[in-house]
Steps between C-alpha positions, in 0.01 A plus 500: 500500500481782754682462829298478819506804726498523877183607678411683818275384780211695348530293182455161667128488425221704354366669812155595377246219486439348162178651364337173400244248615782241503736629766525756780854429623810672366646275226869418517729709283863404562473208746341164436170481693473254787177349371369390161281731295185379320562474127228748403640753747858459375378538143297810574783671690756442225259573215407834651862608536576397144232736374747782568745361245499650153315326218749289302348588161541871572862449604667641190840491672532126464590283200358197685190324366182573697240302305471147362214296363277318754604162354863577578406629845348159568814318384703723732279427801500126427883489490593731788574198721746343255867560581672598176836345595360154577556372148458132588161555661374748238659391171232664285577840652868443422409410143290818466794707623726336241248573227490866604881523494509354149222725371669812638843397372348444156328840518845653563658305209720272710706293252399153621402224261147362476447257785797637694413628846564868566705604804313710753279501807208670666580751774328725751488799267785654304693586817589136564553448127757781492678356804529164325620655173756711685630199691539304176700783341714543811580129525586469130726804522669369817562159344652665192727729704614211721587296192710792372668546838361852540336671802129427529401703807378824336219425256281780365182544299435795268143635504312822451414711804136432413512135609250361748614474862533120477823553305637706788394222736684241294815712493494559875396152611737311268793745510506618142585860411218676315640740240214728398475702181343829608188621329450860394210730426305381195700171495378284786643158406845346474717640221652191327812693396575609857414155633754327277763759594454395866549128428829353622648154551310461828157571349290187538223637276328813374136517607258663256143594592211425267248735657640751746313530828509877467343558159455158337767565237689213334879519505682440172615142552593456132744793508639380833558154352677637192726733698584230752580249226755745362653562844520128573675450166754772579570389858457124482232514770162330474282740701135389466162677527206434727163650405273601785171466315288502816248740346572482127552128447131435447461824299771504232429159338140602434523870420850520351584154358780635280679673789824313574559491874489131596694181421521601135793709621802274568619669821161473675550202730202528737167679524262547791134590470221555752205273448310714748533813288409479133511122528152566645528296823444620857808597703755232583635358174807581290712310250869474418614330180852444370616493141646151537566243770870591517412857602382370840795356696426148614653559843215741584237229457405295808368145485278394788295186567347545846163586345507189281689455174812690394408866455738751340436849633650846456303744714546741788153416632369155568146423609225699329157440352463347155212732418692767305675238285164350409354846438785588262445182301128577485567845355749372243268234358178698556616813318764371264703739285186660356344567839814655649545716190142628521535588868832678452361694204202608711732610780709702254190659346369603842841646583472715187151613606638608838801667341281695257275616784797622704650683202166670441517660845821681387627461856729197470819385330490133397814308607406150384549361150241363260716188450538327835287376786145650498594766753424872493757702695452876515615808690359847556620769263462758775603403855518847652177466701478125570672183388426146384489368856212735578311380193553138607382575852180667380417223253473257792180674606340356187646155570779519243849389608733678257860506624721809491876456526834649401732367233836337593827682566597774252131554420362523854362844430249335262185381674222315325171317533460152352192305395539129421239376254399143584244265344231613743545873418239593241470791256215631715724499808771681303255775408376517859855530631570793267181665626600450864854628435355812335273553802794461738700759303211744520475451876874545547493813284241649735690394812830631365419809293767659289687783673417848367764648268772688685540875448852637489578868430152549363531213253378140506785262590554229241650152498833427340328352195328832433148363550248648738156368597276809519139572400488692174226583252253320723695171488619370836830318537609557141869487409631844406848576377660796671770736401843510661385792721230281654208674328234282342 
């Protein structure tokens, strides 16, 4: 959530009259108006301003779902006025949440018996889920250290430098040191070997990412588990693993069922996933599930009864709409395993179409992996005349929102563009995007022409790699090898 900014006197209202049959007065901007506004006027004013927002389906920066079936839209609208936490008043909603938790835990191979309830809860996205997981790890570690009579005031978490900012928030807000494994050029995820080297007695967990925000790549959770098992055996520690599967949790089970990253690995104690990403629900829903009940300390669970019956709760938020819970249940039973698999396969296929189109331009280096989240991350091969940020800026003229950003520390010199392929991104749109990117490159080439070759001592000056772009034999911009004396 962005912080509010201060405003000057000139910002208090829109000074020009509203060009509409509805109103001629200046509408309020930062102060509540003295009088009521007719509903059609209020609607028209807000609707017109919202037209200047980008189109969600062309926002290729976001992993968040932007389309759902009309039937689910209706369920969402019909349940917006139900308070999710009022379990006594809305017991069916509570039951639907419990069903979702059990379905997701089963999808991640949680080792509970048939009929045994899984341990987990719905959250407001993966950010809250990560806060809850981190708190559980911190409390378990503190209880263990207290029992051993050891200091418990300096906990740490080991992650890759590619983690989402919510991990930094958790570390800062809950006073846990974040020990980051630096990325490097051509290796943009956490190195399991280096991660395990950084683990010490105060490490409450190692956090692995199943689907890096930067390029969609899966980290090697299996290797991390094996290395950490060996270190725990040598040291007598019991350092666990949390998997941040915000993006990849609803990808891997359907596209890569044999990939071991979840509760099949003994050190994985908790997993978070975003229902509002590839769980295919609008923004506002995440999930956190634990391997077993004992992995969630009982003293973190609150029991309240002022809304009715006894209600156990472990959340950072409280009141919120039930609509996203109901929407998640709709998607799980509506699509089933087959439906999710078909959608994820389509997303992956469209990612390959986009990747092939970009490669065909011969202008980009692909930084994403074929196995991972359906994301295409790419950077310019030649950045001497303009960079990825300029390409991103010019694509907005066609309505596309394609983010450009730099990699984390130790690879900050690498900039890239990233396209997230969601369910509502078709093969036709992928082809259109390639066409628009090609057009943007042509425009930028004209606006930023290549500098003429330098002449030094009567000879053409060459680059250190010995290549020179000069017209020769009627071919413009051909690569020509030059001799050591600078002559072509």
